[in-house]
Amino acid sequence: MQKILVIDDEPSMRELLAIMLRKEGFEVLLADSRARAAAVLAAGPVPMVITDVKLPDGDGIEILRHVKAASPETIVIVMTAFGSTQTAVAALKLGAHDYLIKPFDIEELRIVVGNALEKQRLQEENLRLKAEFRTRHGLDRMVGVSPSMVALFELVRSVAPTGSTVLVTGESGTGKELVAKAIHALSPRRDASFVSVNCAALSESLLESELFGHMKGAFTDAHQTKKGLFEVAHRGTLFLDEVGETPMAMQVKLLRALQEKRIRRVGGTEEIEVDVRLIAATNRPLESLVQERRFREDLFYRLNVIPIHVPPLRSRQEDIPLLAEHFLSRFGREMGKAVAKISSEAMEKLTRYSWPGNVRELENVVERAVALETSNVVLPERLPQEMLSPSAAAVPPLTEGFSLDEHLRAVEADLVRRALEQGGGDRAAACRLLGISPRSLRYLLEKHRSSLSA
Ligand SMILES: Nc1ncnc2c1ncn2[C@@H]1O[C@H](COP(=O)(O)OP(=O)(O)OP(=O)(O)O)[C@@H](O)[C@H]1O
Ligand SMILES: [Mg+2]
């Protein structure tokens, strides 16, 4: 039952309101003074207050202030006597939801209270939608049930609210950028920009003006003064993708900007303060680049405050069916095709494949399969040829029924077939490709005769 606190010093008014509101299904609390009202409110939150503006020990405006300070979501309706609309207006300015002019009838009361409840419901709905939006753009976009991904989600959730620098590592296509975006979306910086820079895509001088901006006339093509991405990301998150490819000379400047939290535009003299959270990503281990002296050690330590590793897809086979279904429904929707499921044979191939291109490769394979599929089930025929050969498969999960002999035999036969195909049927070429003697090839052709002629 929804609680309402009625504050009025006139007993007949309190009684009338209590009867009317109880009939409407409310739990009614009563107070005859400011002091009594304060005591009731101190005992716990009340979602709605209806108060007279003139009380013996103070006025309703003060109560309004008190309530709004203690509990901003509480809805306050003030009651004024006819002719004192000025007070009503003052109350509205202070955050009262509405006012009632005495005397009023039950219908008016019903409408005012009804509107107030509706407004409260919308406010709550709005808050709920906002929270939902945040999670959707946070981790809900990332699919994963494997223990390593569940642990990663946990880490992202705990790291996001801090301002710490994060270094995301992992092979190409594993979801590093998605992790970076989730951290931003779950952080207090979510309302400011997430700015992404690919450090490998730009030459040294372009990267510098891209990151720090430039003044008009700083170099030949600088026709206009331009803000750098550090400034654009102010109060938000700057994502440095492929950070390992940053040219050496830029690394010094980057380090300086990170240490001092200030930048200077190319050709400029003014130091500009920037407040950015940095997330960097790399698919090459920075430690080895440091050893090769291609990455500064001091910059590495600056970036590697919180390392997050995104594991390759082949090491989390449990995630493959789930990701495949996720992409199937997405592409089905986008292409307006009702491809309902992936056949169990096709799913088996997907699960066993080694996925050198990780999640991005899986995404592409499913997109292609949906585009080609004419039935409502994805069949193995719709998968790329290279996925169908046994040697493309990662070693399947070891369960009873697995046979090492059979597996090796299938891989061997497949490699022989591919060598012959690639060599255009020329046996000498096949021997060279396989690194075996003609005699060994003859032996293998005999051994696998039945499967090769298939
Ligand atoms: N766990 C996941 N759930 C759903 N989609 C994912 C997941 N991981 C990756 N993806 C999708 O796979 C694609 C590749 O992800 P992303 O671009 O984040 O990878 P990356 O590691 O940054 O790759 P690269 O190193 O090539 O830049 C994107 O389309 C992304 O939406
Ligand atoms: Mg990326």
mmCIF file of N, CA and C in Angstrom, residues 312-366:
data_model
loop_
_atom_site.group_PDB
_atom_site.id
_atom_site.type_symbol
_atom_site.label_atom_id
_atom_site.label_comp_id
_atom_site.label_asym_id
_atom_site.label_seq_id
_atom_site.Cartn_x
_atom_site.Cartn_y
_atom_site.Cartn_z
ATOM 1 N N PRO A 312 41.911 -16.212 -26.488
ATOM 2 C CA PRO A 312 41.514 -16.560 -27.857
ATOM 3 C C PRO A 312 40.292 -17.469 -27.833
ATOM 4 N N LEU A 313 39.531 -17.441 -28.917
ATOM 5 C CA LEU A 313 38.275 -18.194 -28.955
ATOM 6 C C LEU A 313 38.513 -19.699 -28.822
ATOM 7 N N ARG A 314 39.623 -20.211 -29.392
ATOM 8 C CA ARG A 314 39.838 -21.665 -29.346
ATOM 9 C C ARG A 314 40.052 -22.163 -27.920
ATOM 10 N N SER A 315 40.383 -21.263 -26.990
ATOM 11 C CA SER A 315 40.590 -21.730 -25.620
ATOM 12 C C SER A 315 39.320 -21.596 -24.785
ATOM 13 N N ARG A 316 38.219 -21.219 -25.432
ATOM 14 C CA ARG A 316 36.942 -21.148 -24.697
ATOM 15 C C ARG A 316 35.819 -21.675 -25.594
ATOM 16 N N GLN A 317 35.909 -22.971 -25.896
ATOM 17 C CA GLN A 317 34.958 -23.570 -26.832
ATOM 18 C C GLN A 317 33.508 -23.445 -26.380
ATOM 19 N N GLU A 318 33.288 -23.373 -25.058
ATOM 20 C CA GLU A 318 31.903 -23.252 -24.558
ATOM 21 C C GLU A 318 31.215 -22.025 -25.110
ATOM 22 N N ASP A 319 31.989 -20.984 -25.437
ATOM 23 C CA ASP A 319 31.379 -19.730 -25.885
ATOM 24 C C ASP A 319 30.931 -19.783 -27.350
ATOM 25 N N ILE A 320 31.480 -20.749 -28.110
ATOM 26 C CA ILE A 320 31.236 -20.741 -29.555
ATOM 27 C C ILE A 320 29.752 -20.901 -29.923
ATOM 28 N N PRO A 321 29.046 -21.922 -29.365
ATOM 29 C CA PRO A 321 27.621 -22.043 -29.742
ATOM 30 C C PRO A 321 26.823 -20.798 -29.385
ATOM 31 N N LEU A 322 27.117 -20.236 -28.229
ATOM 32 C CA LEU A 322 26.378 -19.068 -27.768
ATOM 33 C C LEU A 322 26.615 -17.855 -28.679
ATOM 34 N N LEU A 323 27.890 -17.648 -29.032
ATOM 35 C CA LEU A 323 28.229 -16.537 -29.937
ATOM 36 C C LEU A 323 27.600 -16.760 -31.307
ATOM 37 N N ALA A 324 27.653 -18.021 -31.777
ATOM 38 C CA ALA A 324 27.096 -18.335 -33.100
ATOM 39 C C ALA A 324 25.601 -18.016 -33.118
ATOM 40 N N GLU A 325 24.872 -18.421 -32.059
ATOM 41 C CA GLU A 325 23.434 -18.141 -31.984
ATOM 42 C C GLU A 325 23.177 -16.637 -31.913
ATOM 43 N N HIS A 326 24.020 -15.959 -31.155
ATOM 44 C CA HIS A 326 23.904 -14.503 -31.010
ATOM 45 C C HIS A 326 24.031 -13.821 -32.379
ATOM 46 N N PHE A 327 25.044 -14.227 -33.147
ATOM 47 C CA PHE A 327 25.236 -13.614 -34.470
ATOM 48 C C PHE A 327 24.137 -14.066 -35.439
ATOM 49 N N LEU A 328 23.685 -15.315 -35.281
ATOM 50 C CA LEU A 328 22.617 -15.819 -36.151
ATOM 51 C C LEU A 328 21.363 -14.953 -36.003
ATOM 52 N N SER A 329 20.980 -14.660 -34.756
ATOM 53 C CA SER A 329 19.744 -13.885 -34.608
ATOM 54 C C SER A 329 19.974 -12.445 -35.062
ATOM 55 N N ARG A 330 21.197 -11.927 -34.840
ATOM 56 C CA ARG A 330 21.452 -10.555 -35.284
ATOM 57 C C ARG A 330 21.406 -10.442 -36.803
ATOM 58 N N PHE A 331 22.109 -11.327 -37.508
ATOM 59 C CA PHE A 331 22.129 -11.212 -38.974
ATOM 60 C C PHE A 331 20.785 -11.606 -39.577
ATOM 61 N N GLY A 332 20.106 -12.582 -38.935
ATOM 62 C CA GLY A 332 18.772 -12.949 -39.402
ATOM 63 C C GLY A 332 17.871 -11.722 -39.381
ATOM 64 N N ARG A 333 17.936 -10.991 -38.288
ATOM 65 C CA ARG A 333 17.113 -9.791 -38.145
ATOM 66 C C ARG A 333 17.530 -8.734 -39.171
ATOM 67 N N GLU A 334 18.848 -8.496 -39.262
ATOM 68 C CA GLU A 334 19.331 -7.459 -40.174
ATOM 69 C C GLU A 334 19.012 -7.756 -41.642
ATOM 70 N N MET A 335 19.069 -9.051 -42.002
ATOM 71 C CA MET A 335 18.834 -9.380 -43.406
ATOM 72 C C MET A 335 17.383 -9.758 -43.647
ATOM 73 N N GLY A 336 16.556 -9.694 -42.586
ATOM 74 C CA GLY A 336 15.143 -10.046 -42.722
ATOM 75 C C GLY A 336 14.948 -11.486 -43.139
ATOM 76 N N LYS A 337 15.813 -12.370 -42.625
ATOM 77 C CA LYS A 337 15.727 -13.783 -42.988
ATOM 78 C C LYS A 337 15.439 -14.609 -41.759
ATOM 79 N N ALA A 338 14.508 -15.530 -41.900
ATOM 80 C CA ALA A 338 14.153 -16.331 -40.741
ATOM 81 C C ALA A 338 14.976 -17.612 -40.705
ATOM 82 N N VAL A 339 16.274 -17.480 -40.482
ATOM 83 C CA VAL A 339 17.102 -18.672 -40.312
ATOM 84 C C VAL A 339 17.080 -18.981 -38.826
ATOM 85 N N ALA A 340 16.333 -20.034 -38.481
ATOM 86 C CA ALA A 340 16.019 -20.252 -37.074
ATOM 87 C C ALA A 340 17.165 -20.859 -36.283
ATOM 88 N N LYS A 341 17.919 -21.765 -36.901
ATOM 89 C CA LYS A 341 18.953 -22.421 -36.094
ATOM 90 C C LYS A 341 20.119 -22.895 -36.930
ATOM 91 N N ILE A 342 21.138 -23.327 -36.220
ATOM 92 C CA ILE A 342 22.330 -23.879 -36.848
ATOM 93 C C ILE A 342 22.245 -25.380 -36.640
ATOM 94 N N SER A 343 22.367 -26.166 -37.714
ATOM 95 C CA SER A 343 22.217 -27.612 -37.580
ATOM 96 C C SER A 343 23.310 -28.143 -36.659
ATOM 97 N N SER A 344 23.044 -29.296 -36.051
ATOM 98 C CA SER A 344 24.030 -29.775 -35.070
ATOM 99 C C SER A 344 25.347 -30.142 -35.746
ATOM 100 N N GLU A 345 25.286 -30.603 -37.022
ATOM 101 C CA GLU A 345 26.553 -30.914 -37.732
ATOM 102 C C GLU A 345 27.356 -29.624 -37.924
ATOM 103 N N ALA A 346 26.661 -28.570 -38.364
ATOM 104 C CA ALA A 346 27.367 -27.307 -38.593
ATOM 105 C C ALA A 346 27.918 -26.768 -37.275
ATOM 106 N N MET A 347 27.153 -26.890 -36.195
ATOM 107 C CA MET A 347 27.619 -26.397 -34.905
ATOM 108 C C MET A 347 28.852 -27.157 -34.445
ATOM 109 N N GLU A 348 28.851 -28.456 -34.726
ATOM 110 C CA GLU A 348 30.007 -29.267 -34.372
ATOM 111 C C GLU A 348 31.268 -28.765 -35.090
ATOM 112 N N LYS A 349 31.104 -28.435 -36.395
ATOM 113 C CA LYS A 349 32.253 -27.918 -37.156
ATOM 114 C C LYS A 349 32.720 -26.591 -36.560
ATOM 115 N N LEU A 350 31.760 -25.748 -36.224
ATOM 116 C CA LEU A 350 32.110 -24.442 -35.655
ATOM 117 C C LEU A 350 32.877 -24.613 -34.345
ATOM 118 N N THR A 351 32.390 -25.543 -33.532
ATOM 119 C CA THR A 351 32.999 -25.712 -32.218
ATOM 120 C C THR A 351 34.415 -26.279 -32.314
ATOM 121 N N ARG A 352 34.640 -27.114 -33.335
ATOM 122 C CA ARG A 352 35.953 -27.758 -33.424
ATOM 123 C C ARG A 352 36.997 -26.925 -34.166
ATOM 124 N N TYR A 353 36.544 -25.935 -34.876
ATOM 125 C CA TYR A 353 37.477 -25.139 -35.687
ATOM 126 C C TYR A 353 38.421 -24.348 -34.783
ATOM 127 N N SER A 354 39.598 -24.018 -35.301
ATOM 128 C CA SER A 354 40.600 -23.389 -34.426
ATOM 129 C C SER A 354 40.505 -21.862 -34.363
ATOM 130 N N TRP A 355 39.711 -21.235 -35.224
ATOM 131 C CA TRP A 355 39.431 -19.793 -35.174
ATOM 132 C C TRP A 355 40.648 -18.891 -35.040
ATOM 133 N N PRO A 356 41.545 -18.899 -36.021
ATOM 134 C CA PRO A 356 42.686 -17.972 -35.948
ATOM 135 C C PRO A 356 42.242 -16.511 -35.917
ATOM 136 N N GLY A 357 41.081 -16.198 -36.504
ATOM 137 C CA GLY A 357 40.596 -14.812 -36.503
ATOM 138 C C GLY A 357 39.616 -14.526 -35.365
ATOM 139 N N ASN A 358 39.481 -15.501 -34.463
ATOM 140 C CA ASN A 358 38.676 -15.333 -33.251
ATOM 141 C C ASN A 358 37.226 -14.913 -33.499
ATOM 142 N N VAL A 359 36.658 -14.089 -32.599
ATOM 143 C CA VAL A 359 35.217 -13.802 -32.677
ATOM 144 C C VAL A 359 34.852 -13.090 -33.984
ATOM 145 N N ARG A 360 35.751 -12.224 -34.480
ATOM 146 C CA ARG A 360 35.429 -11.527 -35.717
ATOM 147 C C ARG A 360 35.263 -12.521 -36.863
ATOM 148 N N GLU A 361 36.115 -13.550 -36.896
ATOM 149 C CA GLU A 361 36.008 -14.564 -37.946
ATOM 150 C C GLU A 361 34.687 -15.330 -37.812
ATOM 151 N N LEU A 362 34.318 -15.656 -36.587
ATOM 152 C CA LEU A 362 33.044 -16.353 -36.361
ATOM 153 C C LEU A 362 31.870 -15.484 -36.817
ATOM 154 N N GLU A 363 31.961 -14.214 -36.500
ATOM 155 C CA GLU A 363 30.914 -13.270 -36.906
ATOM 156 C C GLU A 363 30.766 -13.281 -38.433
ATOM 157 N N ASN A 364 31.907 -13.235 -39.143
ATOM 158 C CA ASN A 364 31.873 -13.230 -40.604
ATOM 159 C C ASN A 364 31.334 -14.531 -41.177
ATOM 160 N N VAL A 365 31.734 -15.648 -40.553
ATOM 161 C CA VAL A 365 31.282 -16.952 -41.044
ATOM 162 C C VAL A 365 29.763 -17.059 -40.908
ATOM 163 N N VAL A 366 29.227 -16.600 -39.768
ATOM 164 C CA VAL A 366 27.778 -16.687 -39.573
ATOM 165 C C VAL A 366 27.057 -15.728 -40.527
#
